[in-house]
Short mmCIF file of C-alpha atoms and ligand atoms in Angstrom, two decimals:
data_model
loop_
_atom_site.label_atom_id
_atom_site.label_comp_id
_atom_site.label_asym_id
_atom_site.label_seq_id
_atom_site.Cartn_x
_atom_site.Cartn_y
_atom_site.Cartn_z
CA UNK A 406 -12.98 34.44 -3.31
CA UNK A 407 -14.18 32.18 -0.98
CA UNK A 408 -14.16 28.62 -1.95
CA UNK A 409 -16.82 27.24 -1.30
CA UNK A 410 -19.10 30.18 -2.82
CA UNK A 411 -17.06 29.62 -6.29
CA UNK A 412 -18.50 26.42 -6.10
CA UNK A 413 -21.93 26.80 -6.02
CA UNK A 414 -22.92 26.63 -2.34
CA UNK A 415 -23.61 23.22 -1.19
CA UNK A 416 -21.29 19.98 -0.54
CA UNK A 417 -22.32 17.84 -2.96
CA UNK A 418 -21.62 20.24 -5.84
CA UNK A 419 -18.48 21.04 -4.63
CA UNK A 420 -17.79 16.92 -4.54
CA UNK A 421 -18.77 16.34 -8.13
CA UNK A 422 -17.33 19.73 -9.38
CA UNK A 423 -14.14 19.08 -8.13
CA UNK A 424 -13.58 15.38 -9.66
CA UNK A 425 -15.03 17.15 -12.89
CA UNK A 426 -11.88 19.57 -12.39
CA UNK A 427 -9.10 16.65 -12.11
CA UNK A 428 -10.20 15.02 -15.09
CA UNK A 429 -10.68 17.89 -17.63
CA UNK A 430 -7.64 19.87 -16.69
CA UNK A 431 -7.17 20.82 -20.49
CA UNK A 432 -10.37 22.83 -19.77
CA UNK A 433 -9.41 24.51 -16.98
CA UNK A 434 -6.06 26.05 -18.61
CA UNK A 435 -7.87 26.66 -21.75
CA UNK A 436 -10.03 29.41 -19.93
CA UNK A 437 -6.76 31.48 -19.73
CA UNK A 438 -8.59 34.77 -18.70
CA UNK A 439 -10.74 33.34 -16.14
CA UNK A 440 -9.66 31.57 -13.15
CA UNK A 441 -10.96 29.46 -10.65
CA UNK A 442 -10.05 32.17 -7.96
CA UNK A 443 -11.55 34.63 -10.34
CA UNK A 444 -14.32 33.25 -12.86
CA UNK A 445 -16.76 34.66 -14.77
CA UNK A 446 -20.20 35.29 -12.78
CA UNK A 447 -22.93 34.96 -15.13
CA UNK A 448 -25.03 33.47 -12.20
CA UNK A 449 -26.69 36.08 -10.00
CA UNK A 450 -27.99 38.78 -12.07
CA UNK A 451 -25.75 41.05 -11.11
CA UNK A 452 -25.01 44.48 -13.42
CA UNK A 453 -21.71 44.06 -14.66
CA UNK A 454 -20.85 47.35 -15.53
CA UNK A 455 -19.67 47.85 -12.04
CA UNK A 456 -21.08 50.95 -10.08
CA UNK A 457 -21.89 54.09 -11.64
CA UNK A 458 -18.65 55.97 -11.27
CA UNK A 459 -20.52 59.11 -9.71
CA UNK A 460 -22.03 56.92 -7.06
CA UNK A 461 -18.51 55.88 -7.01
CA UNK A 462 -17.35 58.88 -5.88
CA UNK A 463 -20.10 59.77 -3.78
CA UNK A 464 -19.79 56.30 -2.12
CA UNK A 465 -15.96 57.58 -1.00
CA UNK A 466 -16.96 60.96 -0.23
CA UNK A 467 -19.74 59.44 2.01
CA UNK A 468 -17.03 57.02 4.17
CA UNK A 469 -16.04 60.65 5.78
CA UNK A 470 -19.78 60.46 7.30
CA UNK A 471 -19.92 56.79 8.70
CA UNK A 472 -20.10 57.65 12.21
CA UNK A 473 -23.37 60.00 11.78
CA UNK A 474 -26.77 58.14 11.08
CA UNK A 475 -28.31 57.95 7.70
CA UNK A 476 -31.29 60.19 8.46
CA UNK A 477 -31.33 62.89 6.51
CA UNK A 478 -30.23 61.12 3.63
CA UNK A 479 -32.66 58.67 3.60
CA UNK A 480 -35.71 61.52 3.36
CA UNK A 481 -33.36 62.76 0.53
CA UNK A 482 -33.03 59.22 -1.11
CA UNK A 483 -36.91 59.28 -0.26
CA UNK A 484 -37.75 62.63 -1.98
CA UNK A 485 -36.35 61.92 -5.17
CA UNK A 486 -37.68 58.33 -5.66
CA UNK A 487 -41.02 60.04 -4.79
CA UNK A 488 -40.34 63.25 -7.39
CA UNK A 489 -39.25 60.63 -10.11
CA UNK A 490 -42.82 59.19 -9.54
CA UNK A 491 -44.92 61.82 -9.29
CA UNK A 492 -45.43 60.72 -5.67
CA UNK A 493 -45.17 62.08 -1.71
CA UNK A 494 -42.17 61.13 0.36
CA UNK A 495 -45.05 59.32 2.44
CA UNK A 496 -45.17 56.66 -0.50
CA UNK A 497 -41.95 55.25 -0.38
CA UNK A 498 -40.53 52.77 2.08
CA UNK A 499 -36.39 52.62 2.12
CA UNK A 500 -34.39 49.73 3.07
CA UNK A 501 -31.54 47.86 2.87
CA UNK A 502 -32.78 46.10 0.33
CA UNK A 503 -36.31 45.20 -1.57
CA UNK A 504 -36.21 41.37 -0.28
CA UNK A 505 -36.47 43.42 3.36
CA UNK A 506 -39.73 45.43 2.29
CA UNK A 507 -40.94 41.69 0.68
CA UNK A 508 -40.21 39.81 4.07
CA UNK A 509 -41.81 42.95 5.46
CA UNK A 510 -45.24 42.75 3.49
CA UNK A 511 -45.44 38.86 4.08
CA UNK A 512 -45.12 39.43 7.92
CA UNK A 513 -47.98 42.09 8.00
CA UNK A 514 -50.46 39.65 6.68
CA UNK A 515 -49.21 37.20 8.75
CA UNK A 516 -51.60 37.65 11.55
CA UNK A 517 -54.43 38.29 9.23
CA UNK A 518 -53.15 34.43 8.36
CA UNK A 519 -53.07 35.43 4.57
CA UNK A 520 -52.51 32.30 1.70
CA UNK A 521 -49.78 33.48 -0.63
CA UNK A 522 -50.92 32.78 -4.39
CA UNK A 523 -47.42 33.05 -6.77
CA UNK A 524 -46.89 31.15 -9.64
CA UNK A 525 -44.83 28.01 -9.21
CA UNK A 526 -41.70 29.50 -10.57
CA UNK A 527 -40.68 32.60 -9.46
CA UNK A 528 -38.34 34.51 -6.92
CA UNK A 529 -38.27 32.01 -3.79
CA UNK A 530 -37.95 34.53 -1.42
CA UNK A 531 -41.35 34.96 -0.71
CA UNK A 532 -41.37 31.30 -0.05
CA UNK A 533 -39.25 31.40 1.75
CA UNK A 534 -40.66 34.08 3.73
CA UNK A 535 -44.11 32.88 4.12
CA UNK A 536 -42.45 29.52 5.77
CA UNK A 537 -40.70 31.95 8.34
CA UNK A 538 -44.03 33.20 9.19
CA UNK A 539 -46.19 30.30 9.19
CA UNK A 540 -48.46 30.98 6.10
CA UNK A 541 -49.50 28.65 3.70
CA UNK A 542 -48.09 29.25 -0.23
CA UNK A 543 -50.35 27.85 -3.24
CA UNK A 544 -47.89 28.04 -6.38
CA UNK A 545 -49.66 28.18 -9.17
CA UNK A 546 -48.43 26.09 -11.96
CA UNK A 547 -46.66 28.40 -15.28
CA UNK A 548 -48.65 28.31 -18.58
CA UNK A 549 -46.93 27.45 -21.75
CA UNK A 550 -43.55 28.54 -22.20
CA UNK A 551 -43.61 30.06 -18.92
CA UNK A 552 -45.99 32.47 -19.25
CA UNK A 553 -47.20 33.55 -15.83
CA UNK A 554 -51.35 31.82 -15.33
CA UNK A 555 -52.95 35.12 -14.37
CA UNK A 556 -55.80 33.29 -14.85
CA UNK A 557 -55.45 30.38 -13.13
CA UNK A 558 -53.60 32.75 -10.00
CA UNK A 559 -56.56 34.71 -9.92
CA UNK A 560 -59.18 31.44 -10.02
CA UNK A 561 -57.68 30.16 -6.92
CA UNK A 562 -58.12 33.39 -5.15
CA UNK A 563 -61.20 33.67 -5.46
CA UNK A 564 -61.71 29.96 -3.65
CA UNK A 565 -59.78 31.28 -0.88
CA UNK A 566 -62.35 32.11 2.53
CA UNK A 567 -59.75 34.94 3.68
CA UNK A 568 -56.98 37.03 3.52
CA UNK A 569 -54.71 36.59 0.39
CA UNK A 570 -51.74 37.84 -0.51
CA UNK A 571 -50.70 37.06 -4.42
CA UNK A 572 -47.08 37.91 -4.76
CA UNK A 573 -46.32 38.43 -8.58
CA UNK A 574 -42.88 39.02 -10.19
CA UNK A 575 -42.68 41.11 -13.72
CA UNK A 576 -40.48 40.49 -15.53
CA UNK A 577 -40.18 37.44 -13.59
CA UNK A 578 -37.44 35.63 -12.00
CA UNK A 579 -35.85 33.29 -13.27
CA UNK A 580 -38.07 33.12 -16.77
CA UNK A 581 -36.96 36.92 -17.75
CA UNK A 582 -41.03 36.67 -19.05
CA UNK A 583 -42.88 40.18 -18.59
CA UNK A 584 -46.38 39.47 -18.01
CA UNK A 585 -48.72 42.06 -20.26
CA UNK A 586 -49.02 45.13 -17.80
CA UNK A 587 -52.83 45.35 -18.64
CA UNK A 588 -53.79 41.80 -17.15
CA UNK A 589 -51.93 42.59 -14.15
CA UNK A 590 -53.85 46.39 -13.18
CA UNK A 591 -57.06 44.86 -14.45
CA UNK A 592 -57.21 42.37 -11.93
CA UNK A 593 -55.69 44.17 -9.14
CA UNK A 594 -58.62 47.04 -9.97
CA UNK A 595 -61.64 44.19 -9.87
CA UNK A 596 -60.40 41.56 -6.86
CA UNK A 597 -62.17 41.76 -4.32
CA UNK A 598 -61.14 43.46 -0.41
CA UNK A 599 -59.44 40.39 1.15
CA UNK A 600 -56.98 40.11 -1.99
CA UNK A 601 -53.46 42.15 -1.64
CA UNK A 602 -51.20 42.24 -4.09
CA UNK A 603 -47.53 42.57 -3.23
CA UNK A 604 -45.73 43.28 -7.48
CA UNK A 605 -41.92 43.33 -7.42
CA UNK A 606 -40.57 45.31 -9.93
CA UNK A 607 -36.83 44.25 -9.30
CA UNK A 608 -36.14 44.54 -13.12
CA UNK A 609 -38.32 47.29 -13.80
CA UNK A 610 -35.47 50.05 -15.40
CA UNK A 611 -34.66 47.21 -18.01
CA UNK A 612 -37.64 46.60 -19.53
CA UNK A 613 -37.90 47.76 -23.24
CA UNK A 614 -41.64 45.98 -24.48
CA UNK A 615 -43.34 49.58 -25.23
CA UNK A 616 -46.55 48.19 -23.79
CA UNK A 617 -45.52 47.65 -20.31
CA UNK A 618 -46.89 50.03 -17.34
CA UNK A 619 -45.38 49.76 -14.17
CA UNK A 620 -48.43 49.28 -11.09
CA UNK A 621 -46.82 52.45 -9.60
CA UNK A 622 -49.84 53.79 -11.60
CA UNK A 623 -52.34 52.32 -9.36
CA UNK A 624 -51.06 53.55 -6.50
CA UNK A 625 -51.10 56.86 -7.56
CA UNK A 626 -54.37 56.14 -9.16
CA UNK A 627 -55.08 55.87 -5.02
CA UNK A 628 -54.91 51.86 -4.98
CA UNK A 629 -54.61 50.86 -1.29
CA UNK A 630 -54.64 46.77 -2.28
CA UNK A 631 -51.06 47.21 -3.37
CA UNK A 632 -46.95 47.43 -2.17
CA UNK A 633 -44.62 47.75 -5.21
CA UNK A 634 -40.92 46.89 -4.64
CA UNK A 635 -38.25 47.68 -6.29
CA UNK A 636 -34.02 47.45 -5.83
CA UNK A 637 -30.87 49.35 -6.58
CA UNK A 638 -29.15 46.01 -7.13
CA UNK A 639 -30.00 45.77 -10.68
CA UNK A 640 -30.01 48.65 -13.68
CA UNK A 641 -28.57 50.31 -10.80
CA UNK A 642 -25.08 48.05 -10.04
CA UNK A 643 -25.39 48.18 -6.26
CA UNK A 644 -26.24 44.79 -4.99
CA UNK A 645 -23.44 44.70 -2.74
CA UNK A 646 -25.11 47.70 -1.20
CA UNK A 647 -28.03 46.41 -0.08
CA UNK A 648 -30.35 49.32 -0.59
CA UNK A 649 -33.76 49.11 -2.39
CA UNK A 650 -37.57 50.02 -1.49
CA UNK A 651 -41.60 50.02 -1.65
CA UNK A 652 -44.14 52.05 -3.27
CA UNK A 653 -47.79 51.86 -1.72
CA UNK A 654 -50.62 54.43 -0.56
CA UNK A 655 -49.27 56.36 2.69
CA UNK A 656 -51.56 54.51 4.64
CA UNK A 657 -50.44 51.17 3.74
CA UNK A 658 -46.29 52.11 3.46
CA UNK A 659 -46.97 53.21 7.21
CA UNK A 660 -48.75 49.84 8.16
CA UNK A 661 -45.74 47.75 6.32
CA UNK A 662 -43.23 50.23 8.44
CA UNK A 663 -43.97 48.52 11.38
CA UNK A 664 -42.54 45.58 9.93
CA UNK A 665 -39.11 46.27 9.20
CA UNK A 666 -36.57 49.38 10.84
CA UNK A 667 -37.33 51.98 8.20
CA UNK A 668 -33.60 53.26 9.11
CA UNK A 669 -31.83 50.20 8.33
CA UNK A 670 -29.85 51.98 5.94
CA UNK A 671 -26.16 52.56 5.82
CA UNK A 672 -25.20 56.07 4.94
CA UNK A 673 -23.10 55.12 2.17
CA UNK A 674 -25.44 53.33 0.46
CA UNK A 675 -28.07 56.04 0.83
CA UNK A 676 -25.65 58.61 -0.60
CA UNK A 677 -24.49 56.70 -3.58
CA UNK A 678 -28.16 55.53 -4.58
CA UNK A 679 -29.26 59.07 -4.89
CA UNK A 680 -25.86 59.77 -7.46
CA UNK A 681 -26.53 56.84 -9.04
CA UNK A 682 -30.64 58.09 -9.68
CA UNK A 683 -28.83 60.92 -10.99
CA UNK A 684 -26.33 59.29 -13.47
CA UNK A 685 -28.55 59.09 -16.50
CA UNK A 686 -25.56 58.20 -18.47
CA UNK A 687 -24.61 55.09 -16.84
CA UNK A 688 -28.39 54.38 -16.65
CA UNK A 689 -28.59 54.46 -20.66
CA UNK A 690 -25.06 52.72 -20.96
CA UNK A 691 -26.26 49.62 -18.35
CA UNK A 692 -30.16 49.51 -20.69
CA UNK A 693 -28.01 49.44 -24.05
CA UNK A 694 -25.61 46.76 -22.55
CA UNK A 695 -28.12 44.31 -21.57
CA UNK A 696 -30.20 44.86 -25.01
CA UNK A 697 -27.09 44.39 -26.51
CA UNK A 698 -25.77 41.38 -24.85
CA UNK A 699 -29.49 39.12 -25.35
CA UNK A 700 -29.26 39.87 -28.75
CA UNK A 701 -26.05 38.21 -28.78
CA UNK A 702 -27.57 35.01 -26.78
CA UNK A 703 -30.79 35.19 -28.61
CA UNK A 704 -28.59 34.59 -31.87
CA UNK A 705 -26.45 31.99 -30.71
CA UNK A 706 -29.08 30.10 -28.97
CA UNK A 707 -31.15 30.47 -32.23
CA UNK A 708 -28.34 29.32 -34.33
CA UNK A 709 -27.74 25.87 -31.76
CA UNK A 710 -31.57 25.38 -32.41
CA UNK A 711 -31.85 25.97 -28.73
CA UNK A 712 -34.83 27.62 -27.09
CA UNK A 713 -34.96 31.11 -25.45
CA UNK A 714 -37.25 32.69 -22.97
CA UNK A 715 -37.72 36.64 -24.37
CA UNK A 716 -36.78 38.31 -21.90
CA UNK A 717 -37.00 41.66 -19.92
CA UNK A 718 -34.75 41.36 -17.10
CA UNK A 719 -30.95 41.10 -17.46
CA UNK A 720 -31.02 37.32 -17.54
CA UNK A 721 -32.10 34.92 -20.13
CA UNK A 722 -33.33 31.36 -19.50
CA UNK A 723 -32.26 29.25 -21.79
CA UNK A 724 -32.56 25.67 -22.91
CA UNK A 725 -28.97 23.99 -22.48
CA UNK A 726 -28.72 20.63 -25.02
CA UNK A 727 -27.71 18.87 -22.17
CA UNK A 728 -28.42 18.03 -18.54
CA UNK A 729 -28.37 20.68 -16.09
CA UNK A 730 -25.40 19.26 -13.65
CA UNK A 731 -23.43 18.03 -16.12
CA UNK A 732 -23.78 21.34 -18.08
CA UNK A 733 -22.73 23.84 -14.55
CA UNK A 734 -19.85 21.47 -14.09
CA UNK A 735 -18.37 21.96 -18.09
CA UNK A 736 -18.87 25.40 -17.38
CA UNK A 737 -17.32 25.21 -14.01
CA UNK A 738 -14.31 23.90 -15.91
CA UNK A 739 -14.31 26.74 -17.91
CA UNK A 740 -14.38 28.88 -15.28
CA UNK A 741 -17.97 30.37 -15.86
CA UNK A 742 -20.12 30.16 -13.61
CA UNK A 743 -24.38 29.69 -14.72
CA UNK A 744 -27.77 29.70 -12.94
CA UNK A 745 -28.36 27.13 -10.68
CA UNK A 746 -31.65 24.61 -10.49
CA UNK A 747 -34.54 26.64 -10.47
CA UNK A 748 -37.16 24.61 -11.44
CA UNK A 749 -37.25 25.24 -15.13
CA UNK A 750 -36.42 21.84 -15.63
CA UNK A 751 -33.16 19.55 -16.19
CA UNK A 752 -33.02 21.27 -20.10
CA UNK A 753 -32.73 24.84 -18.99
CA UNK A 754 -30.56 27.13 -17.28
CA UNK A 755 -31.01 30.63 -16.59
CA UNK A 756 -28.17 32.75 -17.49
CA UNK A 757 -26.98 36.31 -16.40
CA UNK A 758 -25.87 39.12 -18.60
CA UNK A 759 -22.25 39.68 -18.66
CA UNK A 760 -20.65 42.54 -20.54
CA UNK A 761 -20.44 42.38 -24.21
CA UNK A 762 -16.81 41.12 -23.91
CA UNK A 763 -17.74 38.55 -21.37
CA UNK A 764 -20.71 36.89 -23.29
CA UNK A 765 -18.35 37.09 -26.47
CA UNK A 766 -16.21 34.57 -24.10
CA UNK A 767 -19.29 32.73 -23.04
CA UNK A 768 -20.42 32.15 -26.36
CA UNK A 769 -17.28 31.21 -28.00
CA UNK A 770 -16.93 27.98 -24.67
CA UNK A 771 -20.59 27.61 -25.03
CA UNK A 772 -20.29 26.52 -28.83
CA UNK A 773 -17.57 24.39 -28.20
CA UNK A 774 -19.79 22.52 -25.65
CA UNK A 775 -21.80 21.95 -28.56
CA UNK A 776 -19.46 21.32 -31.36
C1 PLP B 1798 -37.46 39.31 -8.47
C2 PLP B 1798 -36.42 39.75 -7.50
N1 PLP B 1798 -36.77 40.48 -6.43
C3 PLP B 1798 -35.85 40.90 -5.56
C4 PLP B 1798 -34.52 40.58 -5.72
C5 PLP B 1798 -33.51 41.00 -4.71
O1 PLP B 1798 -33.39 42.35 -4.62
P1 PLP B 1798 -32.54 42.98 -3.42
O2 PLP B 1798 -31.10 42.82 -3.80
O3 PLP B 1798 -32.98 44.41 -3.40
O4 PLP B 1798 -32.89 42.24 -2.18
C6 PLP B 1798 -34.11 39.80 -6.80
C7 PLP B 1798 -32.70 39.43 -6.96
O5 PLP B 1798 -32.28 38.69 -7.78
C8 PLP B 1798 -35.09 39.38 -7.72
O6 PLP B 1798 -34.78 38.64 -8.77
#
């Protein structure tokens, strides 16, 4: 693995992680199963499961077709994320990956000079997007415990002269929070013309509150004030393979289309995301893992008298005990590697589902953090 990735991506982590190394060596060869060349990545909310082994194998079958263009297997892809929606081919946007389609929708209401409204902590993509293109971003600050202000988001949209975009995250990133479905639709039903809501569903397949209702609904309901996004790289294990997509009326997925190559698709990807659609086993194995594995943290964080975020993604944030830096650098030692800063705070970290055996590990180095 390259280095300087294991140690969390900028130079003045890797300076205080690596005098944390020489003095805790003890640490370091107590991790036995982990090493630094191969530690545990509980950082990126990543499936762990691996792949699906039938998109596996369709992955390797699909290598024999590298030097033809993805074409007709991105209408296939296409057809049957429209048929599992009860939606037209025309509905669904495919690229190589659902931060694309998000860069995508920013940049079409970028000459319409559209004010992003997101809550303050959330995904920083579109952030970082609506920098690229020049628009201003009004992060609205999180209610208690997180919770998403839908109230307070929608307040400020309504003081806005023109276009807005509100970009909303459920079940959110990095709080794992699911904000209740019905406060979502209602509002995108009532606003008014110039507001456009871009809803990314990136942890959509792992949600278990029986309550929730994706905003797929709308646009089948005929909503044309809405682009849903959603990713293979999560339930679905392929976040190396950069493949994910949008949902919207036909009229607005062909608008965002002139935004981003709609072909930007390698084949293999396109040919293992339709086995892996159709691997309903693995699907119900990677949903029972993650349900399994928060119960586990739930528990242990309960037990530490530490506080825990419910939530819906495969990530839990998590208050630590302890400062965040000097927390990532004991696990570090360990040879686990945790959430970075994302706002939440110096107390919490946000923490990414492992397998069951894997959190078993984290757990057992966790407690003796805090023993
Ligand atoms: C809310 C959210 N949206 C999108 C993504 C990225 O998805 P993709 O890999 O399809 O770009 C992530 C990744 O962590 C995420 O948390």
């Amino acid at each position: 693995m390259d280095r300087r990735l294991f140690l969390g991506f900028t130079a003045s982590t890797a300076v205080t992680v690596a005098t944390a190394s020489l003095v805790s060596i003890a640490a370091v060869k107590a991790s036995g199963r982990y090493t630094a060349n191969n530690p545990l990545l509980l950082n990126k909310n990543e499936n762990p499961l691996g792949m699906s082994p039938r998109a596996i194998e369709a992955a390797k079958k699909a290598l024999s077709k590298g030097h033809r263009y993805a074409g007709d297997y991105v209408t296939i892809l296409g057809e049957d994320l429209a048929l599992n929606e009860g939606l037209k081919l025309q509905n669904i946007g495919i690229s190589n990956e659902s931060t694309r389609i998000i860069d995508a929708v920013i940049h079409s209401q970028a000459n319409k000079n559209a004010t992003i409204v997101a809550p303050a902590i959330t995904y920083d993509q579109a952030q970082e997007a609506a920098d690229n293109w020049n628009l201003s971003y009004q992060a609205i600050p999180m209610g208690e415990d997180f919770k998403m202000d839908i109230a307070a988001m929608e307040a400020a949209s309504l003081k806005i002269d023109g276009a807005v975009l509100v970009y909303l995250v459920s079940p959110n990133n990095p709080t794992g929070r699911l904000t209740p479905s019905n406060s979502i639709i209602a509002w995108i039903k009532r606003a008014p013309d110039n507001v456009f809501f871009l809803i990314d569903e990136a942890y959509h397949e792992l949600v278990a509150d029986p309550f929730y209702e994706s905003t797929v609904s709308l646009v089948k309901a005929g909503y044309k004030n809405l682009v849903v996004t959603r990713t293979f790289s999560k339930i679905y294990a392929m976040a190396g393979m950069r493949i994910g997509y949008g949902i919207a009326h036909e009229e607005v997925m062909n608008e965002i289309k002139r935004y981003y190559a709609s072909w930007n698709v390698n084949i293999v990807a396109t040919i293992a995301a339709s086995a892996s659609l159709k691997d309903h086993a693995f699907f119900k194995r990677s949903f029972d893992e993650n349900q399994a594995t928060k119960q586990m943290i739930y528990k242990t964080m309960d037990k530490l008298g530490l506080k825990c975020i419910p939530s819906e993604g495969n990530f839990i944030l998590h208050e630590i005990g302890m400062d965040l830096k000097p927390y990532q650098r004991a696990m570090f030692e360990r040879h686990i590697l945790v959430g970075r800063d994302r706002g939440t705070g110096q107390s919490w970290n946000r923490l990414s589902m492992g397998t069951v055996d894997e959190m078993t590990y984290f757990i057992e180095q966790f407690q003796r953090l805090h023993s």
